[in-house]
Amino acid sequence: MWVLNNVASLSGDPNQRLTSWFLRALISRAANVCPTATMHHFDGSSAIDRRRQMTVTELAGYVDLIPWHTFGFCASNSAIFKAIRGCSKVHVLDFSVTHCVQWPTLIDALAKRPEGPPSLRITVPSVRPPVPPFLNVSCEEVGQRLSNFARFRDVEFEFNIIGGYFESLLTSLVDPHQLSSLFRDDEVIVVNCQNWLRSMPDDDEEQSAGSSLRDDFLHTIMGLNPAIVVVVDEDADLNVSSLTTRITNCFNYLWIPFDALETFLPKDSAQRIEYESDVGHKIENVISHEGCQRMERLESGAKLCQRMKNVGFSGVMFCEETVKEVKSLLDEHASGWGMKRDEEMLVLTWKGHNSVFATAWVPGGLGEN
């Protein structure tokens, strides 16, 4: 770690900046294992508070900085729009870490629907995984802002919040009676999972023991008979018990945002340093923590697809219109970003390397494969 400290810099090239955050994560893990052996005098002078809270305006800029989030928003909204065509009442159960930034675009598209917009309900958990980005306004205020926008676009809208601490909420969400009570008989149900499933405990040790809260959650979703389930997440395999494998997979994946930010932001950009600090939060969680403290339990898109099939879902292919919309979005960003189709997935790539996957699913054998 002392050697790494001599070559790693938070203000250096992308590899140095990435290495600096891995050094911090290793030091944090060493502190957890043996506090008296921790090194305190590494280069931490420009450390950022990784739990900083953003304004709504700052959050909008955050998600637009690179297409890490907006890729999933665009693919998901297009698939949802197609799935609810002709429906008069729609209820979206939204599991996301980005505070409903996704939905104004969908509301705007529904307002322009030839047959007129449906009535729209969105239900969100009152608590979310303790991962960036953090917002300085409450769920209630987010809902009020959405309601105001929907009213401006003449879309009948209702916003609901389901409560509870995160750990108890996860358990309650696999209770089919508690979840199904949220819905009304005449509604079409849409389930949106953006960077959410990764926070449900489900690693190698738990799977070998025959327990999986993640699968239980998906079985409950299946029981709601949704019109569509959209799952978007980062395409990396960090859901393993082996620390060595996690470190290797994490390093081979998270160079992407550091490299992408290098293409258009100067080394001393505050916006860049803050974004990288959020990636550093992820690195530290993957490497430093175990058990319930490790929230970052990503599985690859291929593994997620197999999980969905094992539960009983069928994949829905993204239509050409969706592909066109996503490509148009990527044209607004650096030339290194691209997109490819990989079986059931649309995959965001950076210089040919997978970064984020988007998938769409329906219960049973209703998918278009």
mmCIF file of C-alpha atoms in Angstrom, residues 33-349:
data_model
loop_
_atom_site.group_PDB
_atom_site.id
_atom_site.type_symbol
_atom_site.label_atom_id
_atom_site.label_comp_id
_atom_site.label_asym_id
_atom_site.label_seq_id
_atom_site.Cartn_x
_atom_site.Cartn_y
_atom_site.Cartn_z
ATOM 1 C CA VAL A 33 -9.325 -6.039 10.225
ATOM 2 C CA CYS A 34 -6.515 -4.518 12.280
ATOM 3 C CA PRO A 35 -7.096 -0.899 13.303
ATOM 4 C CA THR A 36 -3.671 -0.411 14.909
ATOM 5 C CA ALA A 37 -1.906 -1.289 11.665
ATOM 6 C CA THR A 38 -3.668 1.355 9.573
ATOM 7 C CA MET A 39 -1.653 3.950 7.657
ATOM 8 C CA HIS A 40 -3.009 7.425 8.191
ATOM 9 C CA HIS A 41 -0.608 9.581 6.211
ATOM 10 C CA PHE A 42 -1.533 8.825 2.632
ATOM 11 C CA ASP A 43 -2.477 11.536 0.150
ATOM 12 C CA GLY A 44 -5.953 12.473 1.329
ATOM 13 C CA SER A 45 -5.739 16.242 1.231
ATOM 14 C CA SER A 46 -8.351 16.617 -1.510
ATOM 15 C CA ALA A 47 -10.818 14.048 -0.222
ATOM 16 C CA ILE A 48 -14.462 14.745 -0.980
ATOM 17 C CA ASP A 49 -17.388 14.097 1.347
ATOM 18 C CA ARG A 50 -18.831 11.110 -0.477
ATOM 19 C CA ARG A 51 -22.172 11.538 1.228
ATOM 20 C CA ARG A 52 -22.723 15.054 -0.094
ATOM 21 C CA GLN A 53 -26.316 15.963 -0.898
ATOM 22 C CA MET A 54 -27.233 17.490 -4.239
ATOM 23 C CA THR A 55 -29.884 19.958 -5.209
ATOM 24 C CA VAL A 56 -32.386 18.861 -7.854
ATOM 25 C CA THR A 57 -30.530 20.955 -10.423
ATOM 26 C CA GLU A 58 -27.187 19.398 -9.467
ATOM 27 C CA LEU A 59 -28.708 15.920 -9.713
ATOM 28 C CA ALA A 60 -29.937 16.648 -13.234
ATOM 29 C CA GLY A 61 -26.425 17.705 -14.229
ATOM 30 C CA TYR A 62 -24.978 14.638 -12.511
ATOM 31 C CA VAL A 63 -27.039 12.160 -14.507
ATOM 32 C CA ASP A 64 -26.417 14.040 -17.764
ATOM 33 C CA LEU A 65 -22.634 14.188 -17.335
ATOM 34 C CA ILE A 66 -22.070 10.807 -18.981
ATOM 35 C CA PRO A 67 -24.807 8.424 -20.259
ATOM 36 C CA TRP A 68 -24.274 6.011 -17.350
ATOM 37 C CA HIS A 69 -27.827 6.605 -16.090
ATOM 38 C CA THR A 70 -29.588 8.228 -19.037
ATOM 39 C CA PHE A 71 -28.895 5.209 -21.255
ATOM 40 C CA GLY A 72 -31.058 3.101 -18.942
ATOM 41 C CA PHE A 73 -33.700 5.796 -18.638
ATOM 42 C CA CYS A 74 -34.029 6.077 -22.409
ATOM 43 C CA ALA A 75 -34.185 2.322 -23.068
ATOM 44 C CA SER A 76 -36.592 1.710 -20.170
ATOM 45 C CA ASN A 77 -38.987 4.547 -20.945
ATOM 46 C CA SER A 78 -39.210 3.512 -24.584
ATOM 47 C CA ALA A 79 -39.962 -0.106 -23.643
ATOM 48 C CA ILE A 80 -42.524 0.991 -21.036
ATOM 49 C CA PHE A 81 -44.206 3.367 -23.485
ATOM 50 C CA LYS A 82 -44.635 0.519 -25.969
ATOM 51 C CA ALA A 83 -45.882 -1.940 -23.317
ATOM 52 C CA ILE A 84 -48.660 0.362 -22.054
ATOM 53 C CA ARG A 85 -49.898 1.471 -25.467
ATOM 54 C CA GLY A 86 -53.685 1.799 -25.346
ATOM 55 C CA CYS A 87 -53.870 1.427 -21.555
ATOM 56 C CA SER A 88 -55.974 3.970 -19.670
ATOM 57 C CA LYS A 89 -54.583 3.437 -16.142
ATOM 58 C CA VAL A 90 -50.930 2.707 -15.394
ATOM 59 C CA HIS A 91 -49.168 2.111 -12.085
ATOM 60 C CA VAL A 92 -45.368 2.161 -12.009
ATOM 61 C CA LEU A 93 -43.629 0.523 -9.065
ATOM 62 C CA ASP A 94 -40.291 2.303 -9.163
ATOM 63 C CA PHE A 95 -37.136 0.908 -7.560
ATOM 64 C CA SER A 96 -34.336 3.290 -8.438
ATOM 65 C CA VAL A 97 -31.426 5.150 -6.836
ATOM 66 C CA THR A 98 -31.796 8.304 -8.940
ATOM 67 C CA HIS A 99 -34.770 9.978 -7.237
ATOM 68 C CA CYS A 100 -37.312 9.772 -10.091
ATOM 69 C CA VAL A 101 -35.185 11.766 -12.566
ATOM 70 C CA GLN A 102 -36.313 9.226 -15.159
ATOM 71 C CA TRP A 103 -40.007 10.064 -15.139
ATOM 72 C CA PRO A 104 -40.474 13.591 -16.568
ATOM 73 C CA THR A 105 -39.403 12.259 -19.982
ATOM 74 C CA LEU A 106 -42.004 9.475 -19.828
ATOM 75 C CA ILE A 107 -44.719 11.868 -18.623
ATOM 76 C CA ASP A 108 -43.911 14.166 -21.525
ATOM 77 C CA ALA A 109 -44.126 11.263 -24.003
ATOM 78 C CA LEU A 110 -47.460 10.104 -22.547
ATOM 79 C CA ALA A 111 -48.853 13.637 -22.840
ATOM 80 C CA LYS A 112 -48.234 13.456 -26.597
ATOM 81 C CA ARG A 113 -49.809 10.019 -27.041
ATOM 82 C CA PRO A 114 -52.305 10.075 -29.959
ATOM 83 C CA GLU A 115 -55.041 8.394 -27.924
ATOM 84 C CA GLY A 116 -54.396 10.724 -25.000
ATOM 85 C CA PRO A 117 -52.403 10.130 -21.830
ATOM 86 C CA PRO A 118 -53.372 7.485 -19.282
ATOM 87 C CA SER A 119 -53.814 8.229 -15.612
ATOM 88 C CA LEU A 120 -50.422 7.519 -14.065
ATOM 89 C CA ARG A 121 -49.513 6.411 -10.560
ATOM 90 C CA ILE A 122 -45.921 6.049 -9.417
ATOM 91 C CA THR A 123 -45.061 4.307 -6.160
ATOM 92 C CA VAL A 124 -41.571 4.566 -4.659
ATOM 93 C CA PRO A 125 -39.983 3.293 -1.431
ATOM 94 C CA SER A 126 -39.424 5.962 1.199
ATOM 95 C CA VAL A 127 -35.905 4.627 1.721
ATOM 96 C CA ARG A 128 -33.272 3.602 -0.764
ATOM 97 C CA PRO A 129 -29.871 1.929 -0.709
ATOM 98 C CA PRO A 130 -27.354 4.244 1.017
ATOM 99 C CA VAL A 131 -25.384 4.856 -2.175
ATOM 100 C CA PRO A 132 -24.785 8.013 -4.271
ATOM 101 C CA PRO A 133 -26.321 10.139 -5.569
ATOM 102 C CA PHE A 134 -27.903 11.720 -2.500
ATOM 103 C CA LEU A 135 -30.555 14.430 -2.756
ATOM 104 C CA ASN A 136 -31.236 17.274 -0.330
ATOM 105 C CA VAL A 137 -35.024 17.081 -0.678
ATOM 106 C CA SER A 138 -37.496 14.503 0.603
ATOM 107 C CA CYS A 139 -39.447 11.875 -1.333
ATOM 108 C CA GLU A 140 -42.542 13.972 -0.710
ATOM 109 C CA GLU A 141 -40.999 16.996 -2.430
ATOM 110 C CA VAL A 142 -39.842 14.848 -5.355
ATOM 111 C CA GLY A 143 -43.425 13.635 -5.716
ATOM 112 C CA GLN A 144 -44.770 17.179 -5.575
ATOM 113 C CA ARG A 145 -42.388 18.269 -8.316
ATOM 114 C CA LEU A 146 -43.510 15.355 -10.494
ATOM 115 C CA SER A 147 -47.151 16.171 -9.781
ATOM 116 C CA ASN A 148 -46.610 19.788 -10.814
ATOM 117 C CA PHE A 149 -44.933 18.720 -14.045
ATOM 118 C CA ALA A 150 -47.683 16.182 -14.834
ATOM 119 C CA ARG A 151 -50.320 18.853 -14.218
ATOM 120 C CA PHE A 152 -48.480 21.181 -16.588
ATOM 121 C CA ARG A 153 -48.562 18.418 -19.229
ATOM 122 C CA ASP A 154 -52.239 17.579 -18.536
ATOM 123 C CA VAL A 155 -51.481 14.057 -17.307
ATOM 124 C CA GLU A 156 -53.583 12.736 -14.418
ATOM 125 C CA PHE A 157 -51.005 11.778 -11.815
ATOM 126 C CA GLU A 158 -50.675 10.287 -8.331
ATOM 127 C CA PHE A 159 -47.511 9.738 -6.314
ATOM 128 C CA ASN A 160 -47.291 7.184 -3.492
ATOM 129 C CA ILE A 161 -44.587 6.324 -0.978
ATOM 130 C CA ILE A 162 -44.180 3.005 0.816
ATOM 131 C CA GLY A 163 -42.264 3.317 4.073
ATOM 132 C CA GLY A 164 -39.925 1.467 6.373
ATOM 133 C CA TYR A 165 -36.221 1.150 7.070
ATOM 134 C CA PHE A 166 -34.272 -0.216 4.118
ATOM 135 C CA GLU A 167 -33.601 -3.642 5.660
ATOM 136 C CA SER A 168 -37.211 -4.145 6.756
ATOM 137 C CA LEU A 169 -38.443 -2.738 3.473
ATOM 138 C CA LEU A 170 -36.528 -5.364 1.511
ATOM 139 C CA THR A 171 -38.152 -8.095 3.576
ATOM 140 C CA SER A 172 -41.632 -6.628 3.209
ATOM 141 C CA LEU A 173 -41.215 -6.336 -0.556
ATOM 142 C CA VAL A 174 -41.050 -10.110 -0.887
ATOM 143 C CA ASP A 175 -44.413 -10.428 0.886
ATOM 144 C CA PRO A 176 -46.902 -10.907 -1.984
ATOM 145 C CA HIS A 177 -49.882 -9.792 0.122
ATOM 146 C CA GLN A 178 -48.232 -6.566 1.267
ATOM 147 C CA LEU A 179 -47.003 -5.639 -2.214
ATOM 148 C CA SER A 180 -50.161 -6.599 -4.106
ATOM 149 C CA SER A 181 -52.256 -4.442 -1.755
ATOM 150 C CA LEU A 182 -50.685 -1.381 -3.365
ATOM 151 C CA PHE A 183 -52.474 -1.920 -6.659
ATOM 152 C CA ARG A 184 -55.994 -1.521 -8.001
ATOM 153 C CA ASP A 185 -57.849 -4.006 -10.162
ATOM 154 C CA ASP A 186 -58.138 -1.798 -13.239
ATOM 155 C CA GLU A 187 -54.467 -0.754 -13.390
ATOM 156 C CA VAL A 188 -51.734 -2.006 -15.691
ATOM 157 C CA ILE A 189 -48.629 -2.625 -13.602
ATOM 158 C CA VAL A 190 -45.103 -1.658 -14.617
ATOM 159 C CA VAL A 191 -42.060 -2.530 -12.495
ATOM 160 C CA ASN A 192 -38.911 -0.466 -12.935
ATOM 161 C CA CYS A 193 -35.617 -1.614 -11.358
ATOM 162 C CA GLN A 194 -32.723 0.770 -11.933
ATOM 163 C CA ASN A 195 -29.523 -0.127 -10.032
ATOM 164 C CA TRP A 196 -31.660 -1.653 -7.287
ATOM 165 C CA LEU A 197 -31.396 -5.458 -7.316
ATOM 166 C CA ARG A 198 -27.671 -5.232 -6.571
ATOM 167 C CA SER A 199 -28.475 -4.033 -3.041
ATOM 168 C CA MET A 200 -30.474 -7.146 -2.201
ATOM 169 C CA PRO A 201 -28.296 -9.699 -0.378
ATOM 170 C CA ASP A 202 -27.432 -12.510 -2.757
ATOM 171 C CA ASP A 203 -23.827 -13.709 -2.941
ATOM 172 C CA ASP A 204 -22.140 -17.069 -3.512
ATOM 173 C CA GLU A 205 -22.412 -18.180 0.110
ATOM 174 C CA GLU A 206 -26.129 -17.379 0.340
ATOM 175 C CA GLN A 207 -26.906 -19.105 -2.963
ATOM 176 C CA SER A 208 -25.106 -22.259 -1.875
ATOM 177 C CA ALA A 209 -27.239 -22.216 1.259
ATOM 178 C CA GLY A 210 -30.373 -22.090 -0.898
ATOM 179 C CA SER A 211 -31.432 -18.612 0.210
ATOM 180 C CA SER A 212 -31.927 -15.653 -2.104
ATOM 181 C CA LEU A 213 -33.871 -12.531 -1.195
ATOM 182 C CA ARG A 214 -33.315 -11.361 -4.763
ATOM 183 C CA ASP A 215 -35.132 -14.373 -6.212
ATOM 184 C CA ASP A 216 -37.920 -14.047 -3.645
ATOM 185 C CA PHE A 217 -38.408 -10.423 -4.697
ATOM 186 C CA LEU A 218 -38.603 -11.389 -8.384
ATOM 187 C CA HIS A 219 -41.087 -14.183 -7.625
ATOM 188 C CA THR A 220 -43.271 -11.619 -5.850
ATOM 189 C CA ILE A 221 -43.029 -9.283 -8.845
ATOM 190 C CA MET A 222 -44.008 -12.177 -11.095
ATOM 191 C CA GLY A 223 -47.138 -12.685 -8.988
ATOM 192 C CA LEU A 224 -48.276 -9.132 -9.759
ATOM 193 C CA ASN A 225 -48.569 -10.085 -13.448
ATOM 194 C CA PRO A 226 -46.948 -6.857 -14.663
ATOM 195 C CA ALA A 227 -47.211 -5.665 -18.251
ATOM 196 C CA ILE A 228 -43.445 -5.230 -18.243
ATOM 197 C CA VAL A 229 -40.491 -5.411 -15.856
ATOM 198 C CA VAL A 230 -37.434 -3.345 -16.741
ATOM 199 C CA VAL A 231 -34.086 -4.120 -15.130
ATOM 200 C CA VAL A 232 -31.087 -1.857 -15.713
ATOM 201 C CA ASP A 233 -27.735 -2.083 -13.985
ATOM 202 C CA GLU A 234 -23.982 -1.970 -14.439
ATOM 203 C CA ASP A 235 -22.550 -4.923 -16.340
ATOM 204 C CA ALA A 236 -19.979 -6.262 -13.890
ATOM 205 C CA ASP A 237 -19.697 -9.347 -11.701
ATOM 206 C CA LEU A 238 -19.054 -8.161 -8.143
ATOM 207 C CA ASN A 239 -21.517 -10.507 -6.451
ATOM 208 C CA VAL A 240 -18.914 -13.007 -5.228
ATOM 209 C CA SER A 241 -17.549 -13.897 -1.810
ATOM 210 C CA SER A 242 -13.903 -14.056 -2.982
ATOM 211 C CA LEU A 243 -12.168 -10.776 -2.160
ATOM 212 C CA THR A 244 -9.447 -11.387 -4.751
ATOM 213 C CA THR A 245 -12.024 -11.885 -7.494
ATOM 214 C CA ARG A 246 -13.949 -8.793 -6.411
ATOM 215 C CA ILE A 247 -10.820 -6.635 -6.500
ATOM 216 C CA THR A 248 -9.878 -7.917 -9.957
ATOM 217 C CA ASN A 249 -13.373 -7.553 -11.419
ATOM 218 C CA CYS A 250 -13.837 -4.141 -9.826
ATOM 219 C CA PHE A 251 -10.564 -2.775 -11.210
ATOM 220 C CA ASN A 252 -11.222 -4.238 -14.679
ATOM 221 C CA TYR A 253 -14.619 -2.534 -14.748
ATOM 222 C CA LEU A 254 -14.440 0.788 -12.929
ATOM 223 C CA TRP A 255 -11.614 2.179 -15.042
ATOM 224 C CA ILE A 256 -14.410 3.053 -17.497
ATOM 225 C CA PRO A 257 -15.900 6.122 -15.751
ATOM 226 C CA PHE A 258 -12.425 7.439 -14.888
ATOM 227 C CA ASP A 259 -11.343 7.099 -18.511
ATOM 228 C CA ALA A 260 -14.587 8.568 -19.874
ATOM 229 C CA LEU A 261 -14.392 11.661 -17.645
ATOM 230 C CA GLU A 262 -10.809 12.265 -18.800
ATOM 231 C CA THR A 263 -12.055 12.916 -22.334
ATOM 232 C CA PHE A 264 -13.878 16.164 -21.567
ATOM 233 C CA LEU A 265 -13.217 17.401 -18.029
ATOM 234 C CA PRO A 266 -9.909 18.914 -16.816
ATOM 235 C CA LYS A 267 -7.981 17.178 -14.063
ATOM 236 C CA ASP A 268 -8.904 19.769 -11.430
ATOM 237 C CA SER A 269 -12.603 19.955 -12.348
ATOM 238 C CA ALA A 270 -14.698 19.918 -9.170
ATOM 239 C CA GLN A 271 -17.491 18.159 -11.051
ATOM 240 C CA ARG A 272 -15.094 15.422 -12.140
ATOM 241 C CA ILE A 273 -13.592 14.960 -8.670
ATOM 242 C CA GLU A 274 -17.063 14.711 -7.116
ATOM 243 C CA TYR A 275 -18.248 12.165 -9.679
ATOM 244 C CA GLU A 276 -15.079 10.115 -9.188
ATOM 245 C CA SER A 277 -15.595 10.246 -5.425
ATOM 246 C CA ASP A 278 -18.962 8.543 -5.901
ATOM 247 C CA VAL A 279 -17.250 5.805 -7.905
ATOM 248 C CA GLY A 280 -14.746 5.635 -5.053
ATOM 249 C CA HIS A 281 -17.658 5.093 -2.634
ATOM 250 C CA LYS A 282 -18.570 2.028 -4.694
ATOM 251 C CA ILE A 283 -14.979 0.735 -4.729
ATOM 252 C CA GLU A 284 -14.691 1.082 -0.979
ATOM 253 C CA ASN A 285 -17.966 -0.730 -0.384
ATOM 254 C CA VAL A 286 -17.003 -3.606 -2.699
ATOM 255 C CA ILE A 287 -13.558 -4.087 -1.164
ATOM 256 C CA SER A 288 -13.760 -2.895 2.446
ATOM 257 C CA HIS A 289 -17.011 -4.407 3.640
ATOM 258 C CA GLU A 290 -18.605 -7.804 4.087
ATOM 259 C CA GLY A 291 -22.001 -9.055 5.180
ATOM 260 C CA CYS A 292 -24.902 -6.632 5.345
ATOM 261 C CA GLN A 293 -22.518 -3.649 5.096
ATOM 262 C CA ARG A 294 -21.631 -4.576 1.508
ATOM 263 C CA MET A 295 -24.415 -2.982 -0.514
ATOM 264 C CA GLU A 296 -22.690 -3.195 -3.899
ATOM 265 C CA ARG A 297 -23.431 -6.769 -5.048
ATOM 266 C CA LEU A 298 -23.554 -6.369 -8.803
ATOM 267 C CA GLU A 299 -24.060 -9.334 -11.066
ATOM 268 C CA SER A 300 -23.370 -9.263 -14.794
ATOM 269 C CA GLY A 301 -26.108 -8.789 -17.349
ATOM 270 C CA ALA A 302 -25.715 -12.384 -18.504
ATOM 271 C CA LYS A 303 -26.226 -13.675 -14.955
ATOM 272 C CA LEU A 304 -29.211 -11.388 -14.434
ATOM 273 C CA CYS A 305 -30.826 -12.668 -17.621
ATOM 274 C CA GLN A 306 -30.391 -16.260 -16.478
ATOM 275 C CA ARG A 307 -31.820 -15.371 -13.067
ATOM 276 C CA MET A 308 -34.906 -13.800 -14.672
ATOM 277 C CA LYS A 309 -35.448 -16.889 -16.829
ATOM 278 C CA ASN A 310 -35.025 -19.196 -13.835
ATOM 279 C CA VAL A 311 -37.745 -17.267 -11.997
ATOM 280 C CA GLY A 312 -40.055 -17.635 -15.007
ATOM 281 C CA PHE A 313 -39.759 -14.377 -16.944
ATOM 282 C CA SER A 314 -39.375 -14.157 -20.703
ATOM 283 C CA GLY A 315 -37.236 -11.531 -22.376
ATOM 284 C CA VAL A 316 -38.720 -8.789 -24.527
ATOM 285 C CA MET A 317 -36.575 -7.591 -27.407
ATOM 286 C CA PHE A 318 -36.086 -3.841 -27.683
ATOM 287 C CA CYS A 319 -37.698 -2.544 -30.866
ATOM 288 C CA GLU A 320 -35.899 -0.577 -33.576
ATOM 289 C CA GLU A 321 -37.531 2.639 -32.372
ATOM 290 C CA THR A 322 -35.948 2.168 -28.945
ATOM 291 C CA VAL A 323 -32.568 1.449 -30.510
ATOM 292 C CA LYS A 324 -32.859 4.606 -32.582
ATOM 293 C CA GLU A 325 -33.728 6.713 -29.510
ATOM 294 C CA VAL A 326 -30.763 5.348 -27.553
ATOM 295 C CA LYS A 327 -28.376 5.958 -30.441
ATOM 296 C CA SER A 328 -29.650 9.526 -30.707
ATOM 297 C CA LEU A 329 -28.942 10.010 -26.991
ATOM 298 C CA LEU A 330 -25.396 8.677 -27.337
ATOM 299 C CA ASP A 331 -24.713 11.026 -30.244
ATOM 300 C CA GLU A 332 -24.878 13.861 -27.701
ATOM 301 C CA HIS A 333 -21.914 12.420 -25.773
ATOM 302 C CA ALA A 334 -18.260 11.615 -26.440
ATOM 303 C CA SER A 335 -17.488 9.412 -29.433
ATOM 304 C CA GLY A 336 -16.213 6.586 -27.217
ATOM 305 C CA TRP A 337 -19.735 5.668 -26.157
ATOM 306 C CA GLY A 338 -21.545 3.027 -28.168
ATOM 307 C CA MET A 339 -24.321 0.459 -27.937
ATOM 308 C CA LYS A 340 -24.706 -3.180 -28.876
ATOM 309 C CA ARG A 341 -27.342 -5.873 -28.678
ATOM 310 C CA ASP A 342 -26.421 -8.950 -26.683
ATOM 311 C CA GLU A 343 -29.232 -11.521 -26.656
ATOM 312 C CA GLU A 344 -31.955 -10.034 -24.400
ATOM 313 C CA MET A 345 -29.898 -6.946 -23.558
ATOM 314 C CA LEU A 346 -29.074 -3.540 -24.888
ATOM 315 C CA VAL A 347 -25.574 -2.741 -23.639
ATOM 316 C CA LEU A 348 -23.915 0.645 -23.256
ATOM 317 C CA THR A 349 -20.219 0.410 -24.158
#
